[in-house]
CSV table of C-alpha atoms and ligand atoms in Angstrom, one decimal:
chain,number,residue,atom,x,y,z
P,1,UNK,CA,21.5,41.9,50.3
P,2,UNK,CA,22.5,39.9,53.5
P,3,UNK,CA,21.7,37.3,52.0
P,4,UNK,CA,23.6,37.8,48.8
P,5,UNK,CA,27.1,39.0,50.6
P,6,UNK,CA,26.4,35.3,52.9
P,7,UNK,CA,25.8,32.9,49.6
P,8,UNK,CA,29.4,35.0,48.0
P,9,UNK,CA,30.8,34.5,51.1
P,10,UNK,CA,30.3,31.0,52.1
P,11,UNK,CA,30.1,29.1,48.6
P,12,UNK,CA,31.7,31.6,46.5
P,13,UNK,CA,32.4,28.4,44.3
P,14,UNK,CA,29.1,26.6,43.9
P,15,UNK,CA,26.9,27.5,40.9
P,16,UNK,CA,23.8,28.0,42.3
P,17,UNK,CA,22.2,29.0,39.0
P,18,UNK,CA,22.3,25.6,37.3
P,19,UNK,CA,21.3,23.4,40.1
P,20,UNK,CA,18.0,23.1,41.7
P,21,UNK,CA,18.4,21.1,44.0
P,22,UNK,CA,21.7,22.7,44.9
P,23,UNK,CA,20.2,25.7,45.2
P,24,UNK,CA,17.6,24.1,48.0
P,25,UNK,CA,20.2,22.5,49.8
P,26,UNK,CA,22.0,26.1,50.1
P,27,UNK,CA,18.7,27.8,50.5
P,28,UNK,CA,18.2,25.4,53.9
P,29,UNK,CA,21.8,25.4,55.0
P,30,UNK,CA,21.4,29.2,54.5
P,31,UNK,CA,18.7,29.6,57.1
P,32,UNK,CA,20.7,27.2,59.5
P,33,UNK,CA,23.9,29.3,59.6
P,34,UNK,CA,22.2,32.3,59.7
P,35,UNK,CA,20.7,31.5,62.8
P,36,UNK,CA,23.7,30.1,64.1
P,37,UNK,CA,25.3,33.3,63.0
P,38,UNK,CA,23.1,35.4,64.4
P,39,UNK,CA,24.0,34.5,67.9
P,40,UNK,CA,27.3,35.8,67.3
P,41,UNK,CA,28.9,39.2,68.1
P,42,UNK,CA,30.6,39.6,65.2
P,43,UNK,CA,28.5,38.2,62.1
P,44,UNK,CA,30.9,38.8,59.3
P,45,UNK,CA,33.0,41.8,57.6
P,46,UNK,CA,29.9,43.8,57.3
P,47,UNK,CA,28.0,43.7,59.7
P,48,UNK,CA,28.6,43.7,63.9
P,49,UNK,CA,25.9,43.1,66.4
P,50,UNK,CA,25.5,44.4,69.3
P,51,UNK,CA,25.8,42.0,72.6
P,52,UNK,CA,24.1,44.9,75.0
P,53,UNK,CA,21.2,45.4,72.6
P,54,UNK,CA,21.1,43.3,70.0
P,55,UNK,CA,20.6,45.6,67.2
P,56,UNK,CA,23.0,44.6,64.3
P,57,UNK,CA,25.0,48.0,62.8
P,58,UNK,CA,27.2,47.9,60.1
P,59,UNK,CA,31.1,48.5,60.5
P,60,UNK,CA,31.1,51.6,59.2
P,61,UNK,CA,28.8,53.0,61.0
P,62,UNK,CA,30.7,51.7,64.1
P,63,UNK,CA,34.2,52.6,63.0
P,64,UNK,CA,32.9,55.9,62.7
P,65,UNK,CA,30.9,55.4,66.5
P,66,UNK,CA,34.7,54.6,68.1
P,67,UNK,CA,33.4,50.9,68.1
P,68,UNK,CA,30.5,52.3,70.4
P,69,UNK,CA,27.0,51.0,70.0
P,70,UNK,CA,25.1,53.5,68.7
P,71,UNK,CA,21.6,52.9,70.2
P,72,UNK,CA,22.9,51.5,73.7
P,73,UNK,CA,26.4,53.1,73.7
P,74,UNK,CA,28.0,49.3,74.8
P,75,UNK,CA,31.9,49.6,74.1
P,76,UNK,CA,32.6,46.9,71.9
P,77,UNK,CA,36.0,45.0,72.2
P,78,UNK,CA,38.4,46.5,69.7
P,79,UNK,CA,41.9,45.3,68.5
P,80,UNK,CA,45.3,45.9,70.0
P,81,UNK,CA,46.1,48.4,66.8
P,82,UNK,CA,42.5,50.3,66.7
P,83,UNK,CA,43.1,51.1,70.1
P,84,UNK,CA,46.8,52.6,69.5
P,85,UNK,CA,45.1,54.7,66.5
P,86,UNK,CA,42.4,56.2,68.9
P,87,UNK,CA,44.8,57.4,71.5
P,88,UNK,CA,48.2,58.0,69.5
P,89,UNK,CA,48.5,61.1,67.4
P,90,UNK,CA,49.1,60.0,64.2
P,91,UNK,CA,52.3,58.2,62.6
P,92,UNK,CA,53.5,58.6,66.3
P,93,UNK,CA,54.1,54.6,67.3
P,94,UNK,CA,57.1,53.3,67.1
P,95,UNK,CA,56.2,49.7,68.1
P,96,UNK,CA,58.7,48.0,70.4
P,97,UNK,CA,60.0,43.6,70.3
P,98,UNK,CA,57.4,43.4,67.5
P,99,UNK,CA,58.3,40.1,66.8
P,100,UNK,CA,58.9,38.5,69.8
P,101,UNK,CA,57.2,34.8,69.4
P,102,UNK,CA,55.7,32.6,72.0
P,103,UNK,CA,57.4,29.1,72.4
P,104,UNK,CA,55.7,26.0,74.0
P,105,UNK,CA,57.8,25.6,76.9
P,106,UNK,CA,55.4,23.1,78.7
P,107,UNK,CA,55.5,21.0,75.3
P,108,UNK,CA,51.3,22.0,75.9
P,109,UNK,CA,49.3,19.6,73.9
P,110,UNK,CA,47.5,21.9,71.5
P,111,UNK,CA,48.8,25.3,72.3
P,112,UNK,CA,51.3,25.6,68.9
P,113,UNK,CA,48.0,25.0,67.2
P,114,UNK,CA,45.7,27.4,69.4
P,115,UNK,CA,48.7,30.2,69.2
P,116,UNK,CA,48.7,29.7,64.7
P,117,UNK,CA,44.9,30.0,65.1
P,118,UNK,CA,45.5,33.3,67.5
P,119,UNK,CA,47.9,35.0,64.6
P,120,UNK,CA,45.5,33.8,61.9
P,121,UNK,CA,42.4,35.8,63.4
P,122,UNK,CA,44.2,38.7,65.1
P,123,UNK,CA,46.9,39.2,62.8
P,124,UNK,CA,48.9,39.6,65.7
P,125,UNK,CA,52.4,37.7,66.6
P,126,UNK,CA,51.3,37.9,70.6
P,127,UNK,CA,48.4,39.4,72.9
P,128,UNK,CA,49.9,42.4,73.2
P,129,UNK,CA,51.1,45.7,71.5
P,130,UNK,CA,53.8,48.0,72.7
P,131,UNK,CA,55.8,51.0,71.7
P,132,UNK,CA,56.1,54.7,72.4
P,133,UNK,CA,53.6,57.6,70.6
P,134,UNK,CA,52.7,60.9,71.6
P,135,UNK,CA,49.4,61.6,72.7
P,136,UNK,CA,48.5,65.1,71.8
P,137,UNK,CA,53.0,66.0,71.7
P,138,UNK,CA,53.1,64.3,74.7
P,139,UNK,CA,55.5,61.5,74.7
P,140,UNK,CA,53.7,58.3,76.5
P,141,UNK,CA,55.3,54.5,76.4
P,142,UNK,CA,52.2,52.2,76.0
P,143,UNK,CA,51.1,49.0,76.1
P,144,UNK,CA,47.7,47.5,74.8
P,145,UNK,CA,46.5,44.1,75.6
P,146,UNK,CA,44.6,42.2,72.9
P,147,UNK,CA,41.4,40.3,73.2
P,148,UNK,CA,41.6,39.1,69.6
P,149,UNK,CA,44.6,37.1,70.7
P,150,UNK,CA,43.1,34.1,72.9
P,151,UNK,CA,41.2,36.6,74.6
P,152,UNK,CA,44.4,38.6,75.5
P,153,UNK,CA,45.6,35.8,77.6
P,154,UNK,CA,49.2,36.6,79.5
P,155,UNK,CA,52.1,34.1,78.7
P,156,UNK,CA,55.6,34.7,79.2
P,157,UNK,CA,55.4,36.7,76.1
P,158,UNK,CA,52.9,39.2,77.2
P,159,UNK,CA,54.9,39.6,80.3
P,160,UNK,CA,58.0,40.0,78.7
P,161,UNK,CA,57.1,42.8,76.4
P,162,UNK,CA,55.3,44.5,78.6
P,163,UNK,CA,58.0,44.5,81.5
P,164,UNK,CA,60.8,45.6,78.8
P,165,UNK,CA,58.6,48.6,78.0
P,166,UNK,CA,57.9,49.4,81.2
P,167,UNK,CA,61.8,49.5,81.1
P,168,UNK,CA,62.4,51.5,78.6
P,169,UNK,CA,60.0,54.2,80.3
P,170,UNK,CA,62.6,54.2,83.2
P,171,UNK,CA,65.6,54.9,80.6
P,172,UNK,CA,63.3,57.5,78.5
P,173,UNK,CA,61.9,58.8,81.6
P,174,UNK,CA,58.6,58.5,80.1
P,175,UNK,CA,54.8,58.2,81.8
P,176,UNK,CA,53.5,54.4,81.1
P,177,UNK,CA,50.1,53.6,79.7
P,178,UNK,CA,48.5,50.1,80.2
P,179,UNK,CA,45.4,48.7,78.4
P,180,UNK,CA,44.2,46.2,80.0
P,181,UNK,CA,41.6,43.4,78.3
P,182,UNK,CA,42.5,39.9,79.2
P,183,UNK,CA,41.0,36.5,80.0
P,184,UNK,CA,44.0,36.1,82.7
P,185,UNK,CA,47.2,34.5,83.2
P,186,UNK,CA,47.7,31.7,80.0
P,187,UNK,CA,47.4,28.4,81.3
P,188,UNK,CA,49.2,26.3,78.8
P,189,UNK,CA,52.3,28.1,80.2
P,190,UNK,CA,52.1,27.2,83.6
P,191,UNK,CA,54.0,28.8,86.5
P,192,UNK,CA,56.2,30.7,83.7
P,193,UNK,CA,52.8,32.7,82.9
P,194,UNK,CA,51.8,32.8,86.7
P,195,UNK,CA,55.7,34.5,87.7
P,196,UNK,CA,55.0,37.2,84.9
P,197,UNK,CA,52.9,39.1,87.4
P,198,UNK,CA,55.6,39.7,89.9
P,199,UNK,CA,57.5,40.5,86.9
P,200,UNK,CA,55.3,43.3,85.3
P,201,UNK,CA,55.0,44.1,89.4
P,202,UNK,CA,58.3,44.8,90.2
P,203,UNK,CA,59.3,46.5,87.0
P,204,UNK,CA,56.2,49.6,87.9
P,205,UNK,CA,57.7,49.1,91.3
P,206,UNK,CA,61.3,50.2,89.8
P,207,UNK,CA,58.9,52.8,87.7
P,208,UNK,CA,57.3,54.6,90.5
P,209,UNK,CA,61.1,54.7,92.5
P,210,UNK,CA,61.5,57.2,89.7
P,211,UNK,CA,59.0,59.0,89.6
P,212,UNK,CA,57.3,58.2,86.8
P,213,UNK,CA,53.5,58.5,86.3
P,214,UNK,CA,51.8,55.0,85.5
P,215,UNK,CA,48.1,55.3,84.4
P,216,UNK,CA,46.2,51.8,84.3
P,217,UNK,CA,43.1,52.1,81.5
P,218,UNK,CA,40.7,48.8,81.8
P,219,UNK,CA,38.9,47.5,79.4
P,220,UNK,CA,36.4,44.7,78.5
P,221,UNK,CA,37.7,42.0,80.0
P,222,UNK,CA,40.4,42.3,82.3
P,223,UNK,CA,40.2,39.6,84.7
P,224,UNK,CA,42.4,36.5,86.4
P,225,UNK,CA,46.3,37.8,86.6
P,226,UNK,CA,46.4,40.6,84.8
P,227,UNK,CA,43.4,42.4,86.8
P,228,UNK,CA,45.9,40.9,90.3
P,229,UNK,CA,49.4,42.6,89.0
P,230,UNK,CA,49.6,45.1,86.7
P,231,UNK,CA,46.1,46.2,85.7
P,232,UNK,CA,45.4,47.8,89.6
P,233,UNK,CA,48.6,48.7,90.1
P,234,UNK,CA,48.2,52.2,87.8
P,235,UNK,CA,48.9,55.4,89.6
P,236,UNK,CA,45.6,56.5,88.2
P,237,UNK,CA,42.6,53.7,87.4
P,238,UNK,CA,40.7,54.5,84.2
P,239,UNK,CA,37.7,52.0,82.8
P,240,UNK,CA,35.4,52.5,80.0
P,241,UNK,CA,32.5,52.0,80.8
P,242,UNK,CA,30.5,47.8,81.6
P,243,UNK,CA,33.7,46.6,81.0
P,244,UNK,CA,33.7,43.1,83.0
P,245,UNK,CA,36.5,43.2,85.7
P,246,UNK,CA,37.5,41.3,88.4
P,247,UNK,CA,39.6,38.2,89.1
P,248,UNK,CA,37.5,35.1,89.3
P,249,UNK,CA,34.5,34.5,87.4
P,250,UNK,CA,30.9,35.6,89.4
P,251,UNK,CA,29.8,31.6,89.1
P,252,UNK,CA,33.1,30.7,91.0
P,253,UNK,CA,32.6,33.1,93.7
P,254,UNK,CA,29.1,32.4,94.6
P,255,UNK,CA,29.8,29.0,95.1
P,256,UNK,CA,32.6,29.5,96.9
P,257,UNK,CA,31.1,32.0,99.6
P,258,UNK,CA,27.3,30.9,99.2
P,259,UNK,CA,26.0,34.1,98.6
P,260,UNK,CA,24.1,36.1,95.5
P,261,UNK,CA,26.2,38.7,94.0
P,262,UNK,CA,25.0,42.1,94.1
P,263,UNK,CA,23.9,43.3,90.6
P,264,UNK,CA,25.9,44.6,88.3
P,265,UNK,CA,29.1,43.1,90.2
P,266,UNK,CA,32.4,43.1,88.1
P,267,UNK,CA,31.3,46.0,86.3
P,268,UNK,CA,33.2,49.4,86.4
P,269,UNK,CA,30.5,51.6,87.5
P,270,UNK,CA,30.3,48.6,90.7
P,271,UNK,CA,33.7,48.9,90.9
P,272,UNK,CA,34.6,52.8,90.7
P,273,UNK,CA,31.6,52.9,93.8
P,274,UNK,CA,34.0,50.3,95.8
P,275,UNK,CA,37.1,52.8,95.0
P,276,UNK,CA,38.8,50.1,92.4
P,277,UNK,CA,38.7,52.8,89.6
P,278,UNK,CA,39.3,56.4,89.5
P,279,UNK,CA,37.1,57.3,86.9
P,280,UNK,CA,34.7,55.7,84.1
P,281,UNK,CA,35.6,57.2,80.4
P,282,UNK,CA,33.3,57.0,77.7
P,283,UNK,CA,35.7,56.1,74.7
P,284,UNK,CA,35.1,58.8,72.7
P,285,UNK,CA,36.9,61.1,75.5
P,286,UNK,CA,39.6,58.8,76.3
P,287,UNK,CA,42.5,60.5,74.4
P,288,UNK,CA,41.3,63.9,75.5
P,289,UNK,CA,41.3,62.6,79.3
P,290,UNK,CA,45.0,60.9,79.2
P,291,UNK,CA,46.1,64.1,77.7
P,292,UNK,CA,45.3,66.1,80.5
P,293,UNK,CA,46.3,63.4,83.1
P,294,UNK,CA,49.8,63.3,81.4
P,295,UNK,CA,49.2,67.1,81.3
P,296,UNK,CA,49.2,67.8,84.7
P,297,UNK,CA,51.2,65.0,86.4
P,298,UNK,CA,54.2,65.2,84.1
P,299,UNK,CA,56.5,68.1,82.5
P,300,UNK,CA,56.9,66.4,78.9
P,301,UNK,CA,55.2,63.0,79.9
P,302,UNK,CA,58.4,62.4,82.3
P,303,UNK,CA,59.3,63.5,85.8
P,304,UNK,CA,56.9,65.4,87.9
P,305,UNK,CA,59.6,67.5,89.4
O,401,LIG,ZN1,23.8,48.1,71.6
């Protein structure tokens, strides 16, 4: 059947009935891309496999797992939008700057084309979601970072949005939510994506003047800039759990101080026993958990007074 939904999907065209030697060709560049594609996380629509086990599951079944593995319970990455349905109550977003578009102010050569390629596969305008929803009545502003979007990379965009909800919290007087997952600051835009950090920094500064709860979720990755402003900043630190963070990459370090790393450095369970993170929450529980955070640090998700 694998097979089948592969030859429909990759030459849908090709009529594999009346030629032989078609059919061979196909037959051996089947078994090629197979194998490439079997090194992949995500094989195709169907089917998703595993990077902790290996064990290939289909979407469904993971949909239905919260995008958990079922044998070895890795949290795989999820989108920007599955991640606002998990946590929101339902038809509770109202999504904020929505179509606020990233320019190329370093005239980068390649990044237009890497940012079209970015909005083709995520279906997202930038690497980050954000709004206001209600998480069990409890109104929350939040903001979720999105791998699918160059690895949720922070441009002037991502700090932009981010910073203006963090804003609109202070007007609403409304607790802030952060999901973290990104690959760090966005290169292609310089010292404009490097200042977005004291950006995003001062506006939870202006936050926390007022009182207002600010609780910092990481997830799977949340490295470079964003784990060095924002992402550790959080009143309280959630993770789920083997998400990768830390700032530079482990190769980087050892080389840098000469030393092997400890194992299982850069993980959250490494990192909650060093005091980084408050807590480690399986994903499954993570609604239920920010929900009684909000609960008792906030009277109607505001002011703690
Ligand atoms: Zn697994």
């Amino acid at each position: 059947m694998i097979k089948e939904l592969f030859r429909k999907k990759k030459y849908g065209t090709i009529n594999i009935n009346n030629a032989e030697n078609d059919s061979k060709k196909i037959d051996s560049e089947y078994s090629k891309n197979m194998k490439k594609q079997e090194k992949k996380d995500i094989d195709n629509d169907f089917w998703i496999r595993c990077k902790g086990c290996g064990e290939t599951f289909s979407k469904e079944e993971l949909i239905n797992n919260f995008n958990v593995c079922i044998k070895c319970d890795q949290h795989l990455r999820i989108g920007a939008r599955e991640r606002v349905e998990l946590v929101l109550d339902e038809s509770s977003f109202i999504e904020y700057d929505s179509d606020m578009k990233t320019l190329d102010p370093l005239s980068f050569p390649g990044y237009d084309e890497k940012i079209d390629k970015a909005k083709e596969q995520s279906g997202e305008c930038e690497a980050v979601v954000t709004g206001e929803g209600r998480i069990n009545e409890i109104p929350v502003v939040i903001c979720v970072m999105n791998p699918e979007f160059m690895i949720g990379s922070m441009g002037s965009v991502v700090g932009e949005k981010i910073t203006r909800a963090i804003e609109r919290a202070i007007d609403k007087e409304l607790s802030v939510i952060i999901f973290s997952a990104s690959g760090g600051a966005r290169m292609q835009e310089g010292i404009l994506s490097l200042m977005q950090m004291g950006k995003t920094s001062a506006a939870l500064s202006r936050l926390a003047d007022k009182g207002l709860l600010y609780i910092s979720v990481l997830t799977d990755p949340t490295t470079g800039g964003v784990t060095a402003s924002f992402a550790m900043l959080g009143d309280i630190i959630l993770a789920e759990p083997k998400a990768l963070i830390g700032f530079a990459g482990p190769r980087v370090i050892e080389q840098t101080i000469r030393q092997k790393l400890p194992e299982g450095f850069q993980r959250s369970e490494f990192l909650k026993d060093k005091g980084f993170v408050d807590k480690i929450v399986h994903r499954k529980d993570l609604k239920r958990m920010l929900y009684r955070i909000l609960d008792i640090h906030t009277i109607g998700g505001g002011k703690n007074e």
